[in-house]
């Protein structure tokens, strides 16, 4: 449990991270963060990690303080004015890449295959349709943040 005058950082890729964490933090401020960590499952018990750690947080004081805590050459923190769009973009990435990798037993590079690429695009389109209702504003193509 987190005292009320504290902040809880929810390093949780999800569009409802604040709501999920709220019941555990006794009224403390919850700062959501989108995580790009560049990891991929190679086989059961084996993963590959490219050392890339990127966090996206909402603009504001809590986001600035989060960036200060994680200031390191190993991690990049970017504050975004439209955090909701960024969270939905990450969800679209996860829905397509992780879901298809799990269902097919193939690595995410398999998404380059025309038949899986079409399915991935359809999944992302469906995710973004829901995201638009929930406040996702951007219609730009999906790509990782800088």
mmCIF file of N, CA and C in Angstrom:
data_model
loop_
_atom_site.group_PDB
_atom_site.id
_atom_site.type_symbol
_atom_site.label_atom_id
_atom_site.label_comp_id
_atom_site.label_asym_id
_atom_site.label_seq_id
_atom_site.Cartn_x
_atom_site.Cartn_y
_atom_site.Cartn_z
ATOM 1 N N UNK A 1 0.831 -1.187 0.000
ATOM 2 C CA UNK A 1 0.000 0.000 0.000
ATOM 3 C C UNK A 1 0.879 1.255 0.000
ATOM 4 N N UNK A 2 0.381 2.287 -0.648
ATOM 5 C CA UNK A 2 1.125 3.528 -0.793
ATOM 6 C C UNK A 2 0.387 4.622 -0.038
ATOM 7 N N UNK A 3 1.082 5.380 0.833
ATOM 8 C CA UNK A 3 0.412 6.485 1.525
ATOM 9 C C UNK A 3 -0.172 7.490 0.545
ATOM 10 N N UNK A 4 -1.248 8.162 0.947
ATOM 11 C CA UNK A 4 -1.977 9.079 0.056
ATOM 12 C C UNK A 4 -1.121 10.185 -0.534
ATOM 13 N N UNK A 5 -0.149 10.693 0.182
ATOM 14 C CA UNK A 5 0.626 11.819 -0.320
ATOM 15 C C UNK A 5 1.795 11.374 -1.195
ATOM 16 N N UNK A 6 1.807 10.140 -1.578
ATOM 17 C CA UNK A 6 2.866 9.602 -2.425
ATOM 18 C C UNK A 6 2.355 9.400 -3.842
ATOM 19 N N UNK A 7 3.299 9.125 -4.709
ATOM 20 C CA UNK A 7 2.956 8.826 -6.092
ATOM 21 C C UNK A 7 3.353 7.384 -6.377
ATOM 22 N N UNK A 8 2.531 6.698 -7.105
ATOM 23 C CA UNK A 8 2.814 5.324 -7.523
ATOM 24 C C UNK A 8 2.988 5.335 -9.034
ATOM 25 N N UNK A 9 4.120 4.845 -9.518
ATOM 26 C CA UNK A 9 4.351 4.760 -10.951
ATOM 27 C C UNK A 9 3.933 3.383 -11.420
ATOM 28 N N UNK A 10 2.996 3.345 -12.341
ATOM 29 C CA UNK A 10 2.497 2.080 -12.861
ATOM 30 C C UNK A 10 3.210 1.778 -14.169
ATOM 31 N N UNK A 11 4.272 1.003 -14.084
ATOM 32 C CA UNK A 11 5.023 0.629 -15.279
ATOM 33 C C UNK A 11 4.333 -0.605 -15.847
ATOM 34 N N UNK A 12 3.275 -0.335 -16.554
ATOM 35 C CA UNK A 12 2.342 -1.370 -16.973
ATOM 36 C C UNK A 12 1.779 -0.962 -18.322
ATOM 37 N N UNK A 13 2.112 -1.705 -19.360
ATOM 38 C CA UNK A 13 1.566 -1.378 -20.669
ATOM 39 C C UNK A 13 0.079 -1.686 -20.676
ATOM 40 N N UNK A 14 -0.691 -0.682 -20.529
ATOM 41 C CA UNK A 14 -2.123 -0.894 -20.546
ATOM 42 C C UNK A 14 -2.836 0.432 -20.587
ATOM 43 N N UNK A 15 -3.958 0.432 -21.243
ATOM 44 C CA UNK A 15 -4.713 1.668 -21.361
ATOM 45 C C UNK A 15 -5.522 1.956 -20.101
ATOM 46 N N UNK A 16 -5.574 1.011 -19.175
ATOM 47 C CA UNK A 16 -6.303 1.208 -17.917
ATOM 48 C C UNK A 16 -5.389 1.024 -16.711
ATOM 49 N N UNK A 17 -4.123 1.378 -16.853
ATOM 50 C CA UNK A 17 -3.143 1.168 -15.786
ATOM 51 C C UNK A 17 -3.509 1.939 -14.513
ATOM 52 N N UNK A 18 -3.988 3.154 -14.666
ATOM 53 C CA UNK A 18 -4.335 3.957 -13.489
ATOM 54 C C UNK A 18 -5.474 3.299 -12.721
ATOM 55 N N UNK A 19 -6.501 2.878 -13.449
ATOM 56 C CA UNK A 19 -7.650 2.247 -12.796
ATOM 57 C C UNK A 19 -7.249 0.936 -12.106
ATOM 58 N N UNK A 20 -6.391 0.155 -12.746
ATOM 59 C CA UNK A 20 -5.957 -1.114 -12.136
ATOM 60 C C UNK A 20 -5.156 -0.876 -10.868
ATOM 61 N N UNK A 21 -4.287 0.117 -10.874
ATOM 62 C CA UNK A 21 -3.421 0.363 -9.721
ATOM 63 C C UNK A 21 -4.137 1.079 -8.585
ATOM 64 N N UNK A 22 -5.167 1.852 -8.886
ATOM 65 C CA UNK A 22 -5.818 2.713 -7.895
ATOM 66 C C UNK A 22 -6.284 1.969 -6.650
ATOM 67 N N UNK A 23 -6.797 0.773 -6.808
ATOM 68 C CA UNK A 23 -7.319 0.058 -5.643
ATOM 69 C C UNK A 23 -6.212 -0.402 -4.691
ATOM 70 N N UNK A 24 -4.972 -0.347 -5.126
ATOM 71 C CA UNK A 24 -3.860 -0.799 -4.296
ATOM 72 C C UNK A 24 -3.093 0.339 -3.624
ATOM 73 N N UNK A 25 -3.384 1.576 -3.988
ATOM 74 C CA UNK A 25 -2.512 2.673 -3.539
ATOM 75 C C UNK A 25 -3.187 3.683 -2.614
ATOM 76 N N UNK A 26 -4.334 3.380 -2.096
ATOM 77 C CA UNK A 26 -5.018 4.195 -1.084
ATOM 78 C C UNK A 26 -5.080 5.681 -1.422
ATOM 79 N N UNK A 27 -5.475 6.009 -2.635
ATOM 80 C CA UNK A 27 -5.645 7.406 -3.006
ATOM 81 C C UNK A 27 -4.388 8.120 -3.459
ATOM 82 N N UNK A 28 -3.249 7.436 -3.496
ATOM 83 C CA UNK A 28 -2.026 8.063 -3.995
ATOM 84 C C UNK A 28 -2.184 8.336 -5.489
ATOM 85 N N UNK A 29 -1.451 9.289 -5.992
ATOM 86 C CA UNK A 29 -1.444 9.595 -7.415
ATOM 87 C C UNK A 29 -0.786 8.446 -8.167
ATOM 88 N N UNK A 30 -1.414 8.014 -9.242
ATOM 89 C CA UNK A 30 -0.851 6.945 -10.072
ATOM 90 C C UNK A 30 -0.388 7.565 -11.385
ATOM 91 N N UNK A 31 0.872 7.371 -11.703
ATOM 92 C CA UNK A 31 1.428 7.834 -12.972
ATOM 93 C C UNK A 31 1.550 6.634 -13.902
ATOM 94 N N UNK A 32 0.796 6.616 -15.003
ATOM 95 C CA UNK A 32 0.940 5.500 -15.941
ATOM 96 C C UNK A 32 2.206 5.681 -16.778
ATOM 97 N N UNK A 33 2.760 4.592 -17.242
ATOM 98 C CA UNK A 33 3.927 4.633 -18.121
ATOM 99 C C UNK A 33 3.784 3.541 -19.169
ATOM 100 N N UNK A 34 4.144 3.866 -20.398
ATOM 101 C CA UNK A 34 4.220 2.881 -21.462
ATOM 102 C C UNK A 34 5.675 2.444 -21.526
ATOM 103 N N UNK A 35 5.893 1.142 -21.672
ATOM 104 C CA UNK A 35 7.244 0.594 -21.649
ATOM 105 C C UNK A 35 7.567 -0.059 -22.989
ATOM 106 N N UNK A 36 8.690 0.328 -23.546
ATOM 107 C CA UNK A 36 9.257 -0.364 -24.699
ATOM 108 C C UNK A 36 10.580 -0.947 -24.219
ATOM 109 N N UNK A 37 10.665 -2.259 -24.126
ATOM 110 C CA UNK A 37 11.881 -2.849 -23.563
ATOM 111 C C UNK A 37 12.624 -3.754 -24.537
ATOM 112 N N UNK A 38 12.161 -3.924 -25.728
ATOM 113 C CA UNK A 38 12.904 -4.673 -26.730
ATOM 114 C C UNK A 38 13.244 -6.098 -26.332
ATOM 115 N N UNK A 39 12.297 -6.830 -25.799
ATOM 116 C CA UNK A 39 12.532 -8.227 -25.420
ATOM 117 C C UNK A 39 11.682 -9.133 -26.291
ATOM 118 N N UNK A 40 12.208 -10.307 -26.553
ATOM 119 C CA UNK A 40 11.468 -11.269 -27.366
ATOM 120 C C UNK A 40 11.745 -12.672 -26.850
ATOM 121 N N UNK A 41 10.715 -13.457 -26.733
ATOM 122 C CA UNK A 41 10.851 -14.843 -26.309
ATOM 123 C C UNK A 41 11.409 -15.654 -27.465
ATOM 124 N N UNK A 42 12.536 -16.321 -27.240
ATOM 125 C CA UNK A 42 13.153 -17.157 -28.269
ATOM 126 C C UNK A 42 12.684 -18.596 -28.166
ATOM 127 N N UNK A 43 12.530 -19.056 -26.949
ATOM 128 C CA UNK A 43 12.097 -20.424 -26.668
ATOM 129 C C UNK A 43 11.693 -20.440 -25.200
ATOM 130 N N UNK A 44 10.988 -21.470 -24.768
ATOM 131 C CA UNK A 44 10.642 -21.521 -23.338
ATOM 132 C C UNK A 44 11.904 -21.379 -22.472
ATOM 133 N N UNK A 45 11.881 -20.405 -21.599
ATOM 134 C CA UNK A 45 13.013 -20.157 -20.714
ATOM 135 C C UNK A 45 14.146 -19.364 -21.322
ATOM 136 N N UNK A 46 14.017 -18.938 -22.587
ATOM 137 C CA UNK A 46 15.068 -18.159 -23.246
ATOM 138 C C UNK A 46 14.464 -16.917 -23.885
ATOM 139 N N UNK A 47 15.064 -15.771 -23.604
ATOM 140 C CA UNK A 47 14.598 -14.536 -24.225
ATOM 141 C C UNK A 47 15.795 -13.752 -24.735
ATOM 142 N N UNK A 48 15.507 -12.835 -25.621
ATOM 143 C CA UNK A 48 16.509 -11.945 -26.175
ATOM 144 C C UNK A 48 16.107 -10.526 -25.768
ATOM 145 N N UNK A 49 17.088 -9.747 -25.343
ATOM 146 C CA UNK A 49 16.838 -8.369 -24.931
ATOM 147 C C UNK A 49 17.885 -7.494 -25.579
ATOM 148 N N UNK A 50 17.458 -6.442 -26.263
ATOM 149 C CA UNK A 50 18.430 -5.623 -26.991
ATOM 150 C C UNK A 50 18.965 -4.449 -26.185
ATOM 151 N N UNK A 51 18.627 -4.356 -24.912
ATOM 152 C CA UNK A 51 19.153 -3.291 -24.075
ATOM 153 C C UNK A 51 18.424 -1.969 -24.226
ATOM 154 N N UNK A 52 17.396 -1.934 -25.032
ATOM 155 C CA UNK A 52 16.653 -0.705 -25.269
ATOM 156 C C UNK A 52 15.546 -0.571 -24.222
ATOM 157 N N UNK A 53 15.622 0.443 -23.396
ATOM 158 C CA UNK A 53 14.579 0.718 -22.427
ATOM 159 C C UNK A 53 14.026 2.114 -22.712
ATOM 160 N N UNK A 54 12.759 2.184 -23.057
ATOM 161 C CA UNK A 54 12.118 3.483 -23.284
ATOM 162 C C UNK A 54 10.810 3.504 -22.519
ATOM 163 N N UNK A 55 10.568 4.613 -21.871
ATOM 164 C CA UNK A 55 9.329 4.826 -21.128
ATOM 165 C C UNK A 55 8.657 6.073 -21.672
ATOM 166 N N UNK A 56 7.361 6.016 -21.834
ATOM 167 C CA UNK A 56 6.571 7.200 -22.165
ATOM 168 C C UNK A 56 5.658 7.467 -20.989
ATOM 169 N N UNK A 57 5.598 8.724 -20.570
ATOM 170 C CA UNK A 57 4.754 9.123 -19.444
ATOM 171 C C UNK A 57 3.975 10.374 -19.837
ATOM 172 N N UNK A 58 2.881 10.660 -19.141
ATOM 173 C CA UNK A 58 2.160 11.904 -19.421
ATOM 174 C C UNK A 58 3.019 13.120 -19.039
ATOM 175 N N UNK A 59 2.827 14.204 -19.764
ATOM 176 C CA UNK A 59 3.502 15.455 -19.399
ATOM 177 C C UNK A 59 3.024 15.916 -18.036
ATOM 178 N N UNK A 60 3.870 16.639 -17.339
ATOM 179 C CA UNK A 60 3.499 17.198 -16.047
ATOM 180 C C UNK A 60 4.565 16.919 -15.007
ATOM 181 N N UNK A 61 4.309 17.406 -13.806
ATOM 182 C CA UNK A 61 5.265 17.277 -12.706
ATOM 183 C C UNK A 61 5.603 15.817 -12.397
ATOM 184 N N UNK A 62 4.606 14.964 -12.322
ATOM 185 C CA UNK A 62 4.868 13.558 -11.998
ATOM 186 C C UNK A 62 5.721 12.910 -13.088
ATOM 187 N N UNK A 63 5.453 13.221 -14.350
ATOM 188 C CA UNK A 63 6.255 12.688 -15.445
ATOM 189 C C UNK A 63 7.692 13.180 -15.384
ATOM 190 N N UNK A 64 7.877 14.451 -15.040
ATOM 191 C CA UNK A 64 9.231 15.014 -14.919
ATOM 192 C C UNK A 64 9.995 14.321 -13.800
ATOM 193 N N UNK A 65 9.332 14.099 -12.679
ATOM 194 C CA UNK A 65 9.989 13.432 -11.552
ATOM 195 C C UNK A 65 10.324 11.976 -11.883
ATOM 196 N N UNK A 66 9.454 11.310 -12.619
ATOM 197 C CA UNK A 66 9.728 9.950 -13.060
ATOM 198 C C UNK A 66 10.983 9.936 -13.927
ATOM 199 N N UNK A 67 11.069 10.884 -14.858
ATOM 200 C CA UNK A 67 12.237 10.969 -15.739
ATOM 201 C C UNK A 67 13.509 11.187 -14.930
ATOM 202 N N UNK A 68 13.448 12.007 -13.897
ATOM 203 C CA UNK A 68 14.616 12.236 -13.045
ATOM 204 C C UNK A 68 15.040 10.955 -12.333
ATOM 205 N N UNK A 69 14.075 10.181 -11.865
ATOM 206 C CA UNK A 69 14.384 8.920 -11.164
ATOM 207 C C UNK A 69 15.089 7.923 -12.074
ATOM 208 N N UNK A 70 14.706 7.897 -13.334
ATOM 209 C CA UNK A 70 15.251 6.908 -14.257
ATOM 210 C C UNK A 70 16.325 7.481 -15.172
ATOM 211 N N UNK A 71 16.820 8.688 -14.853
ATOM 212 C CA UNK A 71 17.846 9.297 -15.688
ATOM 213 C C UNK A 71 19.068 8.381 -15.751
ATOM 214 N N UNK A 72 19.354 7.898 -16.952
ATOM 215 C CA UNK A 72 20.444 6.956 -17.144
ATOM 216 C C UNK A 72 20.676 6.789 -18.634
ATOM 217 N N UNK A 73 21.908 6.496 -19.028
ATOM 218 C CA UNK A 73 22.134 6.189 -20.443
ATOM 219 C C UNK A 73 21.406 4.919 -20.878
ATOM 220 N N UNK A 74 21.003 4.098 -19.914
ATOM 221 C CA UNK A 74 20.350 2.831 -20.235
ATOM 222 C C UNK A 74 18.843 2.955 -20.425
ATOM 223 N N UNK A 75 18.273 4.065 -20.000
ATOM 224 C CA UNK A 75 16.820 4.236 -20.103
ATOM 225 C C UNK A 75 16.495 5.636 -20.596
ATOM 226 N N UNK A 76 15.548 5.714 -21.491
ATOM 227 C CA UNK A 76 15.083 7.002 -21.997
ATOM 228 C C UNK A 76 13.641 7.182 -21.553
ATOM 229 N N UNK A 77 13.355 8.346 -21.012
ATOM 230 C CA UNK A 77 11.987 8.667 -20.608
ATOM 231 C C UNK A 77 11.545 9.878 -21.408
ATOM 232 N N UNK A 78 10.388 9.763 -22.023
ATOM 233 C CA UNK A 78 9.822 10.864 -22.805
ATOM 234 C C UNK A 78 8.438 11.190 -22.268
ATOM 235 N N UNK A 79 8.203 12.454 -22.007
ATOM 236 C CA UNK A 79 6.865 12.904 -21.611
ATOM 237 C C UNK A 79 6.080 13.208 -22.878
ATOM 238 N N UNK A 80 4.842 12.794 -22.912
ATOM 239 C CA UNK A 80 4.001 12.991 -24.091
ATOM 240 C C UNK A 80 2.736 13.736 -23.709
ATOM 241 N N UNK A 81 2.379 14.715 -24.529
ATOM 242 C CA UNK A 81 1.170 15.490 -24.250
ATOM 243 C C UNK A 81 -0.087 14.658 -24.500
ATOM 244 N N UNK A 82 -0.023 13.747 -25.453
ATOM 245 C CA UNK A 82 -1.177 12.902 -25.739
ATOM 246 C C UNK A 82 -0.853 11.464 -25.330
ATOM 247 N N UNK A 83 -0.716 11.267 -24.032
ATOM 248 C CA UNK A 83 -0.342 9.960 -23.500
ATOM 249 C C UNK A 83 -1.366 8.883 -23.867
ATOM 250 N N UNK A 84 -2.645 9.242 -23.899
ATOM 251 C CA UNK A 84 -3.675 8.257 -24.236
ATOM 252 C C UNK A 84 -3.411 7.641 -25.606
ATOM 253 N N UNK A 85 -3.065 8.454 -26.585
ATOM 254 C CA UNK A 85 -2.745 7.942 -27.913
ATOM 255 C C UNK A 85 -1.543 7.019 -27.857
ATOM 256 N N UNK A 86 -0.530 7.389 -27.084
ATOM 257 C CA UNK A 86 0.668 6.557 -26.977
ATOM 258 C C UNK A 86 0.347 5.204 -26.342
ATOM 259 N N UNK A 87 -0.496 5.201 -25.326
ATOM 260 C CA UNK A 87 -0.873 3.941 -24.673
ATOM 261 C C UNK A 87 -1.632 3.036 -25.639
ATOM 262 N N UNK A 88 -2.520 3.615 -26.432
ATOM 263 C CA UNK A 88 -3.260 2.811 -27.417
ATOM 264 C C UNK A 88 -2.343 2.333 -28.530
ATOM 265 N N UNK A 89 -1.385 3.143 -28.927
ATOM 266 C CA UNK A 89 -0.419 2.710 -29.950
ATOM 267 C C UNK A 89 0.359 1.498 -29.443
ATOM 268 N N UNK A 90 0.798 1.540 -28.192
ATOM 269 C CA UNK A 90 1.528 0.406 -27.628
ATOM 270 C C UNK A 90 0.628 -0.822 -27.532
ATOM 271 N N UNK A 91 -0.624 -0.629 -27.151
ATOM 272 C CA UNK A 91 -1.550 -1.757 -27.098
ATOM 273 C C UNK A 91 -1.710 -2.377 -28.481
ATOM 274 N N UNK A 92 -1.819 -1.546 -29.512
ATOM 275 C CA UNK A 92 -1.906 -2.062 -30.876
ATOM 276 C C UNK A 92 -0.682 -2.883 -31.246
ATOM 277 N N UNK A 93 0.495 -2.416 -30.872
ATOM 278 C CA UNK A 93 1.732 -3.163 -31.103
ATOM 279 C C UNK A 93 1.675 -4.513 -30.411
ATOM 280 N N UNK A 94 1.252 -4.515 -29.160
ATOM 281 C CA UNK A 94 1.198 -5.758 -28.391
ATOM 282 C C UNK A 94 0.137 -6.714 -28.919
ATOM 283 N N UNK A 95 -1.020 -6.186 -29.278
ATOM 284 C CA UNK A 95 -2.092 -7.032 -29.801
ATOM 285 C C UNK A 95 -1.610 -7.759 -31.057
ATOM 286 N N UNK A 96 -1.012 -7.024 -31.963
ATOM 287 C CA UNK A 96 -0.583 -7.636 -33.223
ATOM 288 C C UNK A 96 0.627 -8.541 -33.021
ATOM 289 N N UNK A 97 1.693 -7.991 -32.511
ATOM 290 C CA UNK A 97 2.934 -8.758 -32.414
ATOM 291 C C UNK A 97 2.878 -9.898 -31.426
ATOM 292 N N UNK A 98 2.510 -9.608 -30.205
ATOM 293 C CA UNK A 98 2.524 -10.639 -29.171
ATOM 294 C C UNK A 98 1.431 -11.678 -29.382
ATOM 295 N N UNK A 99 0.250 -11.221 -29.752
ATOM 296 C CA UNK A 99 -0.850 -12.155 -29.955
ATOM 297 C C UNK A 99 -0.569 -13.135 -31.075
ATOM 298 N N UNK A 100 -0.105 -12.629 -32.212
ATOM 299 C CA UNK A 100 0.166 -13.522 -33.337
ATOM 300 C C UNK A 100 1.369 -14.415 -33.077
ATOM 301 N N UNK A 101 2.371 -13.891 -32.397
ATOM 302 C CA UNK A 101 3.523 -14.736 -32.055
ATOM 303 C C UNK A 101 3.083 -15.889 -31.159
ATOM 304 N N UNK A 102 2.230 -15.589 -30.191
ATOM 305 C CA UNK A 102 1.760 -16.640 -29.284
ATOM 306 C C UNK A 102 0.885 -17.661 -30.015
ATOM 307 N N UNK A 103 0.002 -17.180 -30.878
ATOM 308 C CA UNK A 103 -0.904 -18.093 -31.583
ATOM 309 C C UNK A 103 -0.211 -18.966 -32.621
ATOM 310 N N UNK A 104 0.826 -18.423 -33.249
ATOM 311 C CA UNK A 104 1.499 -19.166 -34.312
ATOM 312 C C UNK A 104 2.752 -19.882 -33.840
ATOM 313 N N UNK A 105 3.237 -19.527 -32.654
ATOM 314 C CA UNK A 105 4.491 -20.100 -32.181
ATOM 315 C C UNK A 105 5.690 -19.587 -32.951
ATOM 316 N N UNK A 106 5.521 -18.467 -33.631
ATOM 317 C CA UNK A 106 6.595 -17.879 -34.424
ATOM 318 C C UNK A 106 7.044 -16.578 -33.783
ATOM 319 N N UNK A 107 8.215 -16.115 -34.155
ATOM 320 C CA UNK A 107 8.714 -14.843 -33.659
ATOM 321 C C UNK A 107 8.008 -13.702 -34.381
ATOM 322 N N UNK A 108 8.128 -12.500 -33.832
ATOM 323 C CA UNK A 108 7.412 -11.371 -34.428
ATOM 324 C C UNK A 108 7.893 -11.035 -35.829
ATOM 325 N N UNK A 109 9.080 -11.482 -36.232
ATOM 326 C CA UNK A 109 9.501 -11.222 -37.606
ATOM 327 C C UNK A 109 8.603 -11.945 -38.614
ATOM 328 N N UNK A 110 7.840 -12.927 -38.131
ATOM 329 C CA UNK A 110 6.883 -13.622 -39.004
ATOM 330 C C UNK A 110 5.790 -12.688 -39.499
ATOM 331 N N UNK A 111 5.614 -11.538 -38.841
ATOM 332 C CA UNK A 111 4.590 -10.586 -39.276
ATOM 333 C C UNK A 111 4.904 -10.005 -40.656
ATOM 334 N N UNK A 112 6.122 -10.202 -41.115
ATOM 335 C CA UNK A 112 6.466 -9.744 -42.464
ATOM 336 C C UNK A 112 5.821 -10.620 -43.538
ATOM 337 N N UNK A 113 5.416 -11.809 -43.173
ATOM 338 C CA UNK A 113 4.738 -12.692 -44.130
ATOM 339 C C UNK A 113 3.410 -12.045 -44.505
ATOM 340 N N UNK A 114 3.075 -11.999 -45.795
ATOM 341 C CA UNK A 114 1.860 -11.299 -46.227
ATOM 342 C C UNK A 114 0.594 -11.730 -45.488
ATOM 343 N N UNK A 115 0.400 -13.029 -45.268
ATOM 344 C CA UNK A 115 -0.837 -13.482 -44.627
ATOM 345 C C UNK A 115 -0.908 -13.048 -43.164
ATOM 346 N N UNK A 116 0.208 -13.056 -42.451
ATOM 347 C CA UNK A 116 0.187 -12.609 -41.052
ATOM 348 C C UNK A 116 0.182 -11.089 -40.956
ATOM 349 N N UNK A 117 0.845 -10.438 -41.891
ATOM 350 C CA UNK A 117 0.836 -8.972 -41.896
ATOM 351 C C UNK A 117 -0.577 -8.428 -42.048
ATOM 352 N N UNK A 118 -1.364 -9.060 -42.906
ATOM 353 C CA UNK A 118 -2.755 -8.629 -43.095
ATOM 354 C C UNK A 118 -3.569 -8.830 -41.819
ATOM 355 N N UNK A 119 -3.354 -9.941 -41.146
ATOM 356 C CA UNK A 119 -4.063 -10.192 -39.884
ATOM 357 C C UNK A 119 -3.619 -9.164 -38.839
ATOM 358 N N UNK A 120 -2.318 -8.892 -38.770
ATOM 359 C CA UNK A 120 -1.798 -7.913 -37.807
ATOM 360 C C UNK A 120 -2.422 -6.544 -38.044
ATOM 361 N N UNK A 121 -2.491 -6.122 -39.300
ATOM 362 C CA UNK A 121 -3.089 -4.818 -39.607
ATOM 363 C C UNK A 121 -4.561 -4.773 -39.208
ATOM 364 N N UNK A 122 -5.281 -5.866 -39.423
ATOM 365 C CA UNK A 122 -6.694 -5.921 -39.028
ATOM 366 C C UNK A 122 -6.843 -5.838 -37.507
ATOM 367 N N UNK A 123 -5.967 -6.524 -36.780
ATOM 368 C CA UNK A 123 -6.013 -6.462 -35.315
ATOM 369 C C UNK A 123 -5.737 -5.047 -34.819
ATOM 370 N N UNK A 124 -4.732 -4.411 -35.404
ATOM 371 C CA UNK A 124 -4.398 -3.037 -35.002
ATOM 372 C C UNK A 124 -5.551 -2.094 -35.341
ATOM 373 N N UNK A 125 -6.151 -2.255 -36.507
ATOM 374 C CA UNK A 125 -7.284 -1.399 -36.886
ATOM 375 C C UNK A 125 -8.424 -1.542 -35.891
ATOM 376 N N UNK A 126 -8.722 -2.770 -35.491
ATOM 377 C CA UNK A 126 -9.786 -2.998 -34.502
ATOM 378 C C UNK A 126 -9.432 -2.361 -33.165
ATOM 379 N N UNK A 127 -8.196 -2.531 -32.745
ATOM 380 C CA UNK A 127 -7.735 -1.926 -31.489
ATOM 381 C C UNK A 127 -7.870 -0.406 -31.550
ATOM 382 N N UNK A 128 -7.458 0.188 -32.666
ATOM 383 C CA UNK A 128 -7.513 1.642 -32.785
ATOM 384 C C UNK A 128 -8.939 2.159 -32.918
ATOM 385 N N UNK A 129 -9.841 1.358 -33.444
ATOM 386 C CA UNK A 129 -11.255 1.747 -33.492
ATOM 387 C C UNK A 129 -11.786 1.907 -32.075
ATOM 388 N N UNK A 130 -11.475 0.943 -31.223
ATOM 389 C CA UNK A 130 -11.874 1.044 -29.814
ATOM 390 C C UNK A 130 -11.150 2.216 -29.167
ATOM 391 N N UNK A 131 -9.861 2.372 -29.464
ATOM 392 C CA UNK A 131 -9.083 3.475 -28.906
ATOM 393 C C UNK A 131 -9.652 4.839 -29.260
ATOM 394 N N UNK A 132 -10.167 4.988 -30.463
ATOM 395 C CA UNK A 132 -10.754 6.268 -30.867
ATOM 396 C C UNK A 132 -11.942 6.623 -29.988
ATOM 397 N N UNK A 133 -12.729 5.626 -29.628
ATOM 398 C CA UNK A 133 -13.868 5.847 -28.737
ATOM 399 C C UNK A 133 -13.375 6.252 -27.354
ATOM 400 N N UNK A 134 -12.224 5.710 -26.949
ATOM 401 C CA UNK A 134 -11.677 5.947 -25.620
ATOM 402 C C UNK A 134 -10.752 7.161 -25.533
ATOM 403 N N UNK A 135 -10.541 7.870 -26.632
ATOM 404 C CA UNK A 135 -9.751 9.088 -26.569
ATOM 405 C C UNK A 135 -8.461 9.082 -27.358
ATOM 406 N N UNK A 136 -8.178 8.031 -28.081
ATOM 407 C CA UNK A 136 -6.990 8.021 -28.933
ATOM 408 C C UNK A 136 -7.257 8.948 -30.105
ATOM 409 N N UNK A 137 -6.395 9.947 -30.288
ATOM 410 C CA UNK A 137 -6.663 10.956 -31.301
ATOM 411 C C UNK A 137 -5.930 10.753 -32.608
ATOM 412 N N UNK A 138 -4.741 10.241 -32.564
ATOM 413 C CA UNK A 138 -3.903 10.187 -33.754
ATOM 414 C C UNK A 138 -4.349 9.103 -34.726
ATOM 415 N N UNK A 139 -4.263 9.397 -36.007
ATOM 416 C CA UNK A 139 -4.513 8.383 -37.033
ATOM 417 C C UNK A 139 -3.219 8.073 -37.773
ATOM 418 N N UNK A 140 -2.086 8.528 -37.240
ATOM 419 C CA UNK A 140 -0.803 8.243 -37.876
ATOM 420 C C UNK A 140 -0.518 6.755 -37.858
ATOM 421 N N UNK A 141 0.274 6.277 -38.794
ATOM 422 C CA UNK A 141 0.656 4.866 -38.767
ATOM 423 C C UNK A 141 1.383 4.547 -37.464
ATOM 424 N N UNK A 142 1.253 3.326 -37.026
ATOM 425 C CA UNK A 142 1.891 2.885 -35.806
ATOM 426 C C UNK A 142 3.391 2.760 -36.008
ATOM 427 N N UNK A 143 4.177 3.333 -35.134
ATOM 428 C CA UNK A 143 5.625 3.135 -35.128
ATOM 429 C C UNK A 143 6.122 3.438 -33.719
ATOM 430 N N UNK A 144 7.246 2.835 -33.326
ATOM 431 C CA UNK A 144 7.758 3.078 -31.979
ATOM 432 C C UNK A 144 8.107 4.545 -31.792
ATOM 433 N N UNK A 145 8.057 5.032 -30.549
ATOM 434 C CA UNK A 145 8.397 6.431 -30.286
ATOM 435 C C UNK A 145 9.897 6.658 -30.406
ATOM 436 N N UNK A 146 10.274 7.907 -30.576
ATOM 437 C CA UNK A 146 11.712 8.219 -30.656
ATOM 438 C C UNK A 146 12.273 8.400 -29.275
#
